XYZ file of C-alpha atoms in Angstrom:
426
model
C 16.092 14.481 9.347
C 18.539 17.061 9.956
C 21.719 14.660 9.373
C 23.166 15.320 5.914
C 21.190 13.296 3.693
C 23.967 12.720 1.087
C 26.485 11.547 3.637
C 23.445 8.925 5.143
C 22.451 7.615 1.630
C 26.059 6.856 0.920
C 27.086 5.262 4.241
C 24.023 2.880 4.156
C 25.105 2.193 0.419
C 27.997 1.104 1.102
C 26.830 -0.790 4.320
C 24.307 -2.432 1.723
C 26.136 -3.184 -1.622
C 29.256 -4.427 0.356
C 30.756 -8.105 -0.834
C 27.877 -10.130 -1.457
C 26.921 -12.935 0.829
C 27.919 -15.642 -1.414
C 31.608 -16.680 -1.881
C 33.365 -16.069 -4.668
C 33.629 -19.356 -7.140
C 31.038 -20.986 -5.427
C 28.233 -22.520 -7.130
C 26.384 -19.994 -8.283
C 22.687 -20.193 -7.426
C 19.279 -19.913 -9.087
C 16.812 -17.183 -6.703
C 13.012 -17.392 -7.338
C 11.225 -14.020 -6.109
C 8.030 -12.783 -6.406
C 7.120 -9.700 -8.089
C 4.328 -7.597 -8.038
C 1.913 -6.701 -10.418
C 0.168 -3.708 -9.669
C 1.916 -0.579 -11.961
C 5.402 -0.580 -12.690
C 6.309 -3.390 -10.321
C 6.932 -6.114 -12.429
C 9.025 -4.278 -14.678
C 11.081 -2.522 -11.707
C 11.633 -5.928 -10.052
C 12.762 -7.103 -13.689
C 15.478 -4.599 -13.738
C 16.431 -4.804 -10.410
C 16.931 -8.584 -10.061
C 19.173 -8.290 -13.274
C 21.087 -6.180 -12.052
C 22.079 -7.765 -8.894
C 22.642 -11.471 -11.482
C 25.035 -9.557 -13.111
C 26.963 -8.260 -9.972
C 26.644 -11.739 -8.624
C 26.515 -14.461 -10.664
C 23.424 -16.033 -9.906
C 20.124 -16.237 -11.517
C 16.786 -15.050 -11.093
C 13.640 -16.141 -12.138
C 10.403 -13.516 -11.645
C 7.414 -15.295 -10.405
C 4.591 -13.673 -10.976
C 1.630 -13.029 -8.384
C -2.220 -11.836 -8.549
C -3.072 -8.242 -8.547
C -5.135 -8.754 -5.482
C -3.106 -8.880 -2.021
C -5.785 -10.919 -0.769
C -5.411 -13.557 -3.304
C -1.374 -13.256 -2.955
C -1.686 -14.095 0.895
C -3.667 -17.278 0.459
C -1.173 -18.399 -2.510
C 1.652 -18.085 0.031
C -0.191 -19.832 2.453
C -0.615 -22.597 0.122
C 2.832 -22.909 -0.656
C 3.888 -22.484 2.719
C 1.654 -25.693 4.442
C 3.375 -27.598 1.702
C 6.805 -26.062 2.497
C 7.395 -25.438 -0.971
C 10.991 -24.356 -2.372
C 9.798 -22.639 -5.267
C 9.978 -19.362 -3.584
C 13.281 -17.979 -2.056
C 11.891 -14.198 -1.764
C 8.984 -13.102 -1.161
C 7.220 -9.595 -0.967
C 5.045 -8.997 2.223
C 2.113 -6.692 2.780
C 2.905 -4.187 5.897
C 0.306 -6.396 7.960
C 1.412 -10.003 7.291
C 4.642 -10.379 9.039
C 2.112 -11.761 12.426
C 0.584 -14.074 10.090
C 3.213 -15.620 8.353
C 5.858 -15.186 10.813
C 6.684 -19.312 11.320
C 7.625 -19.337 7.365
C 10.246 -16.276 7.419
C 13.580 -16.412 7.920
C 15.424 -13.960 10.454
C 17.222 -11.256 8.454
C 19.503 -9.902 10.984
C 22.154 -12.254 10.756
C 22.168 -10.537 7.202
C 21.816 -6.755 7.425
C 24.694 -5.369 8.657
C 22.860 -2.828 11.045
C 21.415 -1.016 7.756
C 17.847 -1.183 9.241
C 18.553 1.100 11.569
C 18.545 3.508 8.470
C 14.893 2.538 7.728
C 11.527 4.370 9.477
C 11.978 2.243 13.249
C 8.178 1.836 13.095
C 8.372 0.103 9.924
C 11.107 -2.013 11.047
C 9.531 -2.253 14.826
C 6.322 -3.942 12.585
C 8.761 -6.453 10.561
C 10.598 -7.312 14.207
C 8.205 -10.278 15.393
C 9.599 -11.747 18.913
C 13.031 -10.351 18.144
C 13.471 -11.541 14.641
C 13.837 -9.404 11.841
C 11.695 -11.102 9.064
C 11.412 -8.801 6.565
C 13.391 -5.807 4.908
C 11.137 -2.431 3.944
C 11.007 -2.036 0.476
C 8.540 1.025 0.432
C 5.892 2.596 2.008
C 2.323 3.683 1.265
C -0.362 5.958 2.658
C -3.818 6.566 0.804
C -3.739 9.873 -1.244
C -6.244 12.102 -2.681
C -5.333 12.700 -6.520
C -7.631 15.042 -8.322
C -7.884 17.130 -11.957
C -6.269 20.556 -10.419
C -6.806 21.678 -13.895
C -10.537 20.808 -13.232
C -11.094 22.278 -10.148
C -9.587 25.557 -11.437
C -11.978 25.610 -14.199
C -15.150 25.214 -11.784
C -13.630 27.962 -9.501
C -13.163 25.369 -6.699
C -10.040 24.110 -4.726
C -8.661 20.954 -3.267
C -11.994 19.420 -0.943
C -10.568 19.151 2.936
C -13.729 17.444 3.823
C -15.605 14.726 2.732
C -18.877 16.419 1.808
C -16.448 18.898 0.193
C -15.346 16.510 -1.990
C -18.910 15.094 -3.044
C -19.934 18.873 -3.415
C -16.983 19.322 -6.271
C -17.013 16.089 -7.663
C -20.858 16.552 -8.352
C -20.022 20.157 -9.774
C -16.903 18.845 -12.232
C -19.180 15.615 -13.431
C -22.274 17.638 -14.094
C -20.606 20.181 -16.103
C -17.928 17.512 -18.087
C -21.213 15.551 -18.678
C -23.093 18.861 -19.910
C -20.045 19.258 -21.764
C -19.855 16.096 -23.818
C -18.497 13.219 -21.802
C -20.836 10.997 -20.187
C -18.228 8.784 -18.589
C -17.085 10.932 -16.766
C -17.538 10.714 -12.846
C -16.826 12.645 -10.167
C -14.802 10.176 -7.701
C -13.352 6.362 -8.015
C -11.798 4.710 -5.314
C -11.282 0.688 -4.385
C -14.827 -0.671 -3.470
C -14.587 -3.700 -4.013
C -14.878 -6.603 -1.200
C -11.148 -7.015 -0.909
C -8.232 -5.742 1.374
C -7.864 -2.668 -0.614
C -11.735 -1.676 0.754
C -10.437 -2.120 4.603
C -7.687 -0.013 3.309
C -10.251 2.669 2.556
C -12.823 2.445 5.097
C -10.398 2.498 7.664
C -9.487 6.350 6.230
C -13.210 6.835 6.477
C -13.853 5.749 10.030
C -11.036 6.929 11.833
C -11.601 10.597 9.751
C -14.928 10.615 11.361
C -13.386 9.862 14.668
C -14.378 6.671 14.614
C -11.246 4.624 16.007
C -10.596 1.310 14.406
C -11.797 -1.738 13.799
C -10.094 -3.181 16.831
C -8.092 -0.198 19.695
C -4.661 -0.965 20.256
C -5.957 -3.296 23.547
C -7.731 -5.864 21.285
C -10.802 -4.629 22.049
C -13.199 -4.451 18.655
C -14.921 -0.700 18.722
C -15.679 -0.330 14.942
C -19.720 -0.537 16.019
C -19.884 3.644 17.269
C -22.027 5.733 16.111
C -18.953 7.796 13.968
C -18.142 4.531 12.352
C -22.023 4.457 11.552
C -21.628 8.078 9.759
C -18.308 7.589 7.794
C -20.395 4.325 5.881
C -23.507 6.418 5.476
C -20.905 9.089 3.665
C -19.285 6.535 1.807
C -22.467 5.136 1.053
C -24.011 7.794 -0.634
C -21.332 8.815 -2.927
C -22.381 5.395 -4.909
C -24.471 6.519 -8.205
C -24.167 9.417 -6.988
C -20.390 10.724 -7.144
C -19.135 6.948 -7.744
C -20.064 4.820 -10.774
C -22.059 1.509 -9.684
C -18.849 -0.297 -10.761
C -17.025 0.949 -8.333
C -18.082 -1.761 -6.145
C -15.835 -3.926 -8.085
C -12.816 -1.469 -8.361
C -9.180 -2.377 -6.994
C -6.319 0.164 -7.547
C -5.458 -0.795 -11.148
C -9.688 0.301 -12.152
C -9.708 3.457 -10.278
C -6.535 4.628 -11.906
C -7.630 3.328 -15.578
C -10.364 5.508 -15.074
C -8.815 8.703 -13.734
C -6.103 8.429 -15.613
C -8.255 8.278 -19.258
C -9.274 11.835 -17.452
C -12.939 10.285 -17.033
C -12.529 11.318 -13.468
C -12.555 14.632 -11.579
C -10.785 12.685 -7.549
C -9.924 9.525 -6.989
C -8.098 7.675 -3.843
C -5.392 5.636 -4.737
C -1.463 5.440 -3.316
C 1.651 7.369 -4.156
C 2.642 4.719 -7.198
C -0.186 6.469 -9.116
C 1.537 9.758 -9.578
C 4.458 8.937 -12.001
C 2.025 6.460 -14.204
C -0.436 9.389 -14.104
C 2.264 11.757 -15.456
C 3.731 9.649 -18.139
C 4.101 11.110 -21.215
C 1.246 8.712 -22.541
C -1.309 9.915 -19.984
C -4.036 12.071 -21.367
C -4.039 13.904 -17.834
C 0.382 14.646 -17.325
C 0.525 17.478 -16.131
C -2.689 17.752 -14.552
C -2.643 15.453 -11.505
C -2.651 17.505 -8.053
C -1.825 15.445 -4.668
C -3.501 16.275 -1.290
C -4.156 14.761 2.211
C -7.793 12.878 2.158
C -10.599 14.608 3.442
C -11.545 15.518 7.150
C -14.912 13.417 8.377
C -16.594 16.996 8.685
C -14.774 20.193 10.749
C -14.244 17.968 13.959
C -12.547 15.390 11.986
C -8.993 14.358 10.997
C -7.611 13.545 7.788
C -6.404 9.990 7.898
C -4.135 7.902 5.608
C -4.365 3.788 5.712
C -0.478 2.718 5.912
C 0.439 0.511 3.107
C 4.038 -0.663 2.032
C 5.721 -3.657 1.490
C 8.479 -5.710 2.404
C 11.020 -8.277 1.319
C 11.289 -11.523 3.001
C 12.800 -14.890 2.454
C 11.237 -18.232 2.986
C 12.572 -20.314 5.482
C 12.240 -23.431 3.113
C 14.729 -21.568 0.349
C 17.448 -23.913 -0.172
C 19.496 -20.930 -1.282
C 18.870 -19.050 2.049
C 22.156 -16.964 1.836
C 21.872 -15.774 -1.429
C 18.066 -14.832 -1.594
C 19.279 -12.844 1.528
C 21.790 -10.891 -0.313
C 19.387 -10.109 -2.953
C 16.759 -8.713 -0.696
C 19.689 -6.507 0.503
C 20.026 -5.003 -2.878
C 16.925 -4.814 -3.402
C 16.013 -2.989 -0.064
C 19.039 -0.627 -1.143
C 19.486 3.195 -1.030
C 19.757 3.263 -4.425
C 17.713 1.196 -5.426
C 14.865 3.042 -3.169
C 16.041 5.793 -4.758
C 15.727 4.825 -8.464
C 12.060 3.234 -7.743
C 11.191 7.002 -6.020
C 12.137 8.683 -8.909
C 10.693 6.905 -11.913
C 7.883 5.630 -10.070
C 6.766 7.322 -6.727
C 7.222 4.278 -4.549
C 7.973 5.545 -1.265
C 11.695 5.222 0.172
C 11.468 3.512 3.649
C 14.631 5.310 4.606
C 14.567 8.381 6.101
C 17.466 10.418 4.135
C 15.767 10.200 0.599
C 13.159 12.263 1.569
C 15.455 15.594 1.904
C 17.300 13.861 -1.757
C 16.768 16.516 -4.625
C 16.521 14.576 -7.058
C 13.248 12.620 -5.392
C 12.092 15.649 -4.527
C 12.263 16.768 -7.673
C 9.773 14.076 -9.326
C 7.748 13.647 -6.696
C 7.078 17.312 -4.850
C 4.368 15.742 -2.827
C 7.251 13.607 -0.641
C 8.293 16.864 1.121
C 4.666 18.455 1.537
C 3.058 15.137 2.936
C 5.753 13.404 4.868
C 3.931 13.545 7.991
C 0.831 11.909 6.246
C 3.442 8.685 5.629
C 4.992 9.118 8.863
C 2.107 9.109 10.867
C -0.325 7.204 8.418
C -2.956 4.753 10.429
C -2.205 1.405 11.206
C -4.829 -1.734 9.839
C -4.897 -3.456 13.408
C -3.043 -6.276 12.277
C -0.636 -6.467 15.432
C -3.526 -6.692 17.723
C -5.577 -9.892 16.124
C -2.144 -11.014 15.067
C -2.972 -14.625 13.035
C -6.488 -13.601 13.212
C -6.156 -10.267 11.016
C -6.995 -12.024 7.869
C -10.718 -12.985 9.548
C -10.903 -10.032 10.325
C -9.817 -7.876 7.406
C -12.368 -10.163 5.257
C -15.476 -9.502 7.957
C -14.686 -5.707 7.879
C -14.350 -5.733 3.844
C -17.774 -7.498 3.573
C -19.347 -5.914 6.257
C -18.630 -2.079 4.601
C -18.832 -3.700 0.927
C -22.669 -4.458 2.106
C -23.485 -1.205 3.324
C -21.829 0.533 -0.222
C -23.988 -1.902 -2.256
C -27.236 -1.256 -0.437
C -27.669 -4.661 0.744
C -27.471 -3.671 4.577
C -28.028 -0.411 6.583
C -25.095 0.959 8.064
C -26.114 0.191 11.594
C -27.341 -3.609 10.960
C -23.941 -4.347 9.303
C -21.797 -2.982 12.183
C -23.764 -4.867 14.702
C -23.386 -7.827 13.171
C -19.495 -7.253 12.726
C -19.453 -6.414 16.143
C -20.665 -9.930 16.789
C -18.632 -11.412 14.528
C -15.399 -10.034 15.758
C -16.160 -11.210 19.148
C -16.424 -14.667 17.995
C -13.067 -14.221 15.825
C -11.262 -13.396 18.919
C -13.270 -16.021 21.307
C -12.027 -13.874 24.386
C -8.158 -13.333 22.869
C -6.915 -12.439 19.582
């Protein structure tokens, strides 16, 4: 961090945007990539791909995914068992690359030694049995966004614990209420029973000090009696804190919410900050960024790590080219251009000490070590398995939050159900 960051973002630049892949008067070819849909990403990818057609000669044609990443993953997995060619690139979710590792092809060939400018760990989790099967795009860790204008008014400050929070948040939406608007809540965050909820809990549990849902040595410990406590937290903020339909919130509902300033906190990622400060936001200007909550004074704040990557399918009959585009797309500068207008985080190293990111988004430089040492889902210990087991956490919390199960019953019975997900090894 120390290098000269101008000198780094140009030398990877250039080691990026060299002669592309494809030979000049060749055939050009027509790329297929999936784009996301959650904030600006559609849009971003739109401009991006463009560009790269126009520097190249080929085409590209957006395909567009679901909002949810759990309905994304069992699209590709469709497409893959029928080793479809309608996808050249694809964009992969920080724990897939063990899942979907037989359908990916190896990137090194490719790269020209510019991962080495990337976060290692991030490239360390793309690396499956020496192949390089995806590129890092950006990276995520779950952020606390709250009304810093609101929180001055009620002569309180940014919550560093959890009952902190739920103290405030009842405060602000009793007297906004009082006031006039009875929409307004105190906290929204992603409850419902999808990947984004393991994304949460797991910031829950492990803030309590209550590990993960499987340690590092495959061995499921998610049924302790910290684990037991972050759920009963969680729990209670529900009618309480949380609107009932919370419990059907992904990222896009919590920030429609927030961001119509019927909300005092909410949880979300970084992507939220530049949407939240657009000049058509009723709350620009009024967004503050902090680390989520400590479980209580002998906890830990804790950050789920998100991201996502670029990857292209080994059935692409236009392997070389859908390569080259995930190259620019991976880019310095375009990295760069995605921080800037919309808070996606760089994976490489050197744009976080880059003015200009800095600069619109202040929050990079204050919380770096909450993306550089943000908690892991424990997708490289179940491996092929994570999906089971991402779906029995989800359900398991996404019972307790809904009242349908005590906190204690429903990590038993995960417990058990782990166990016979891994049948002795993951």
């Amino acid at each position: 961090m120390k290098r000269n960051a101008t000198a780094l973002i140009a030398k990877a630049a250039a080691l990026a945007l060299t002669a592309p892949l494809w030979i000049a008067g060749a055939q050009a070819a027509t790329i297929t990539i999936s784009c996301g849909s959650v904030g600006q990403d559609f849009e971003f990818c739109k401009q991006t791909t463009s560009e790269w057609a126009k520097k190249t000669g080929h085409e590209v044609k957006l395909f567009t995914i679901p909002n949810s990443t759990t309905d994304i993953l069992a699209l590709f997995r469709q497409m893959f068992a029928a080793k479809s060619t309608d996808l050249d690139v694809i964009n992969v979710d920080v724990v897939w690359p063990g899942v979907i590792k037989d359908h990916l092809l190896d990137l090194k060939p490719y790269t020209k030694g510019i991962e080495k400018e990337h976060f290692p760990a991030i490239v360390a989790n793309n690396t499956v049995d020496g192949k390089l099967l995806a590129m890092p795009w950006f990276t995520d860790a779950g952020l606390l966004f709250y009304r810093k204008d609101l929180v001055e008014k009620y002569g309180a400050k940014a919550p560093t614990t959890w009952d902190e929070l739920a103290a405030t948040a009842k405060k602000i939406q009793d007297g906004e209420r009082a006031a006039g608007n009875r929409d307004f809540q105190g906290f929204v965050f992603q409850a419902k029973a999808y990947e984004g909820l393991t994304c949460d809990a797991v910031e829950w549990i492990h803030s309590f000090g209550g590990g993960n849902i499987v340690n590092d040595k495959g061995e499921v410990t998610v049924n302790n009696p910290n684990a037991v406590a972050a759920l009963k937290t969680a729990a209670s903020w529900i009618g309480t804190i949380a609107p009932q339909g919370v419990l059907n919130y992904a990222e896009e509902e919590a920030r429609g919410v927030f961001q119509n300033g019927n909300a005092a906190f909410m949880r979300n990622w970084p992507y939220a900050w530049s949407l939240g400060n657009a000049k058509d936001s009723k709350i620009s200007g009024k967004i503050g960024v902090s680390a989520l909550p400590k479980g209580g004074a002998n906890g830990q704040n804790a950050a789920t790590l998100g991201g996502w990557q670029l990857a292209v399918s080994k059935y692409s009959k236009n392997q070389a080219a859908a390569a080259d585009l995930v190259m620019y797309m991976t880019s310095p500068d375009v990295q760069k251009m995605r921080a800037i207008k919309g808070s996606y985080n760089p994976t490489i190293a050197a744009l976080y000490q880059d003015k200009d990111v800095l600069a619109a988004n202040p929050f990079f430089g204050s919380l770096y070590s909450v993306f550089t040492s943000a908690v892991p889902r424990p997708a490289t210990a179940t491996g092929a398995k994570y999906p089971e087991v991402s779906s029995a956490f989800w359900n398991a919390t996404h019972d307790v939050l809904s009242g349908k199960s005590t906190a204690e019953d429903s990590l038993k019975r995960l417990e058990g159900r782990l166990n016979q997900v891994k049948r002795g090894k993951w």
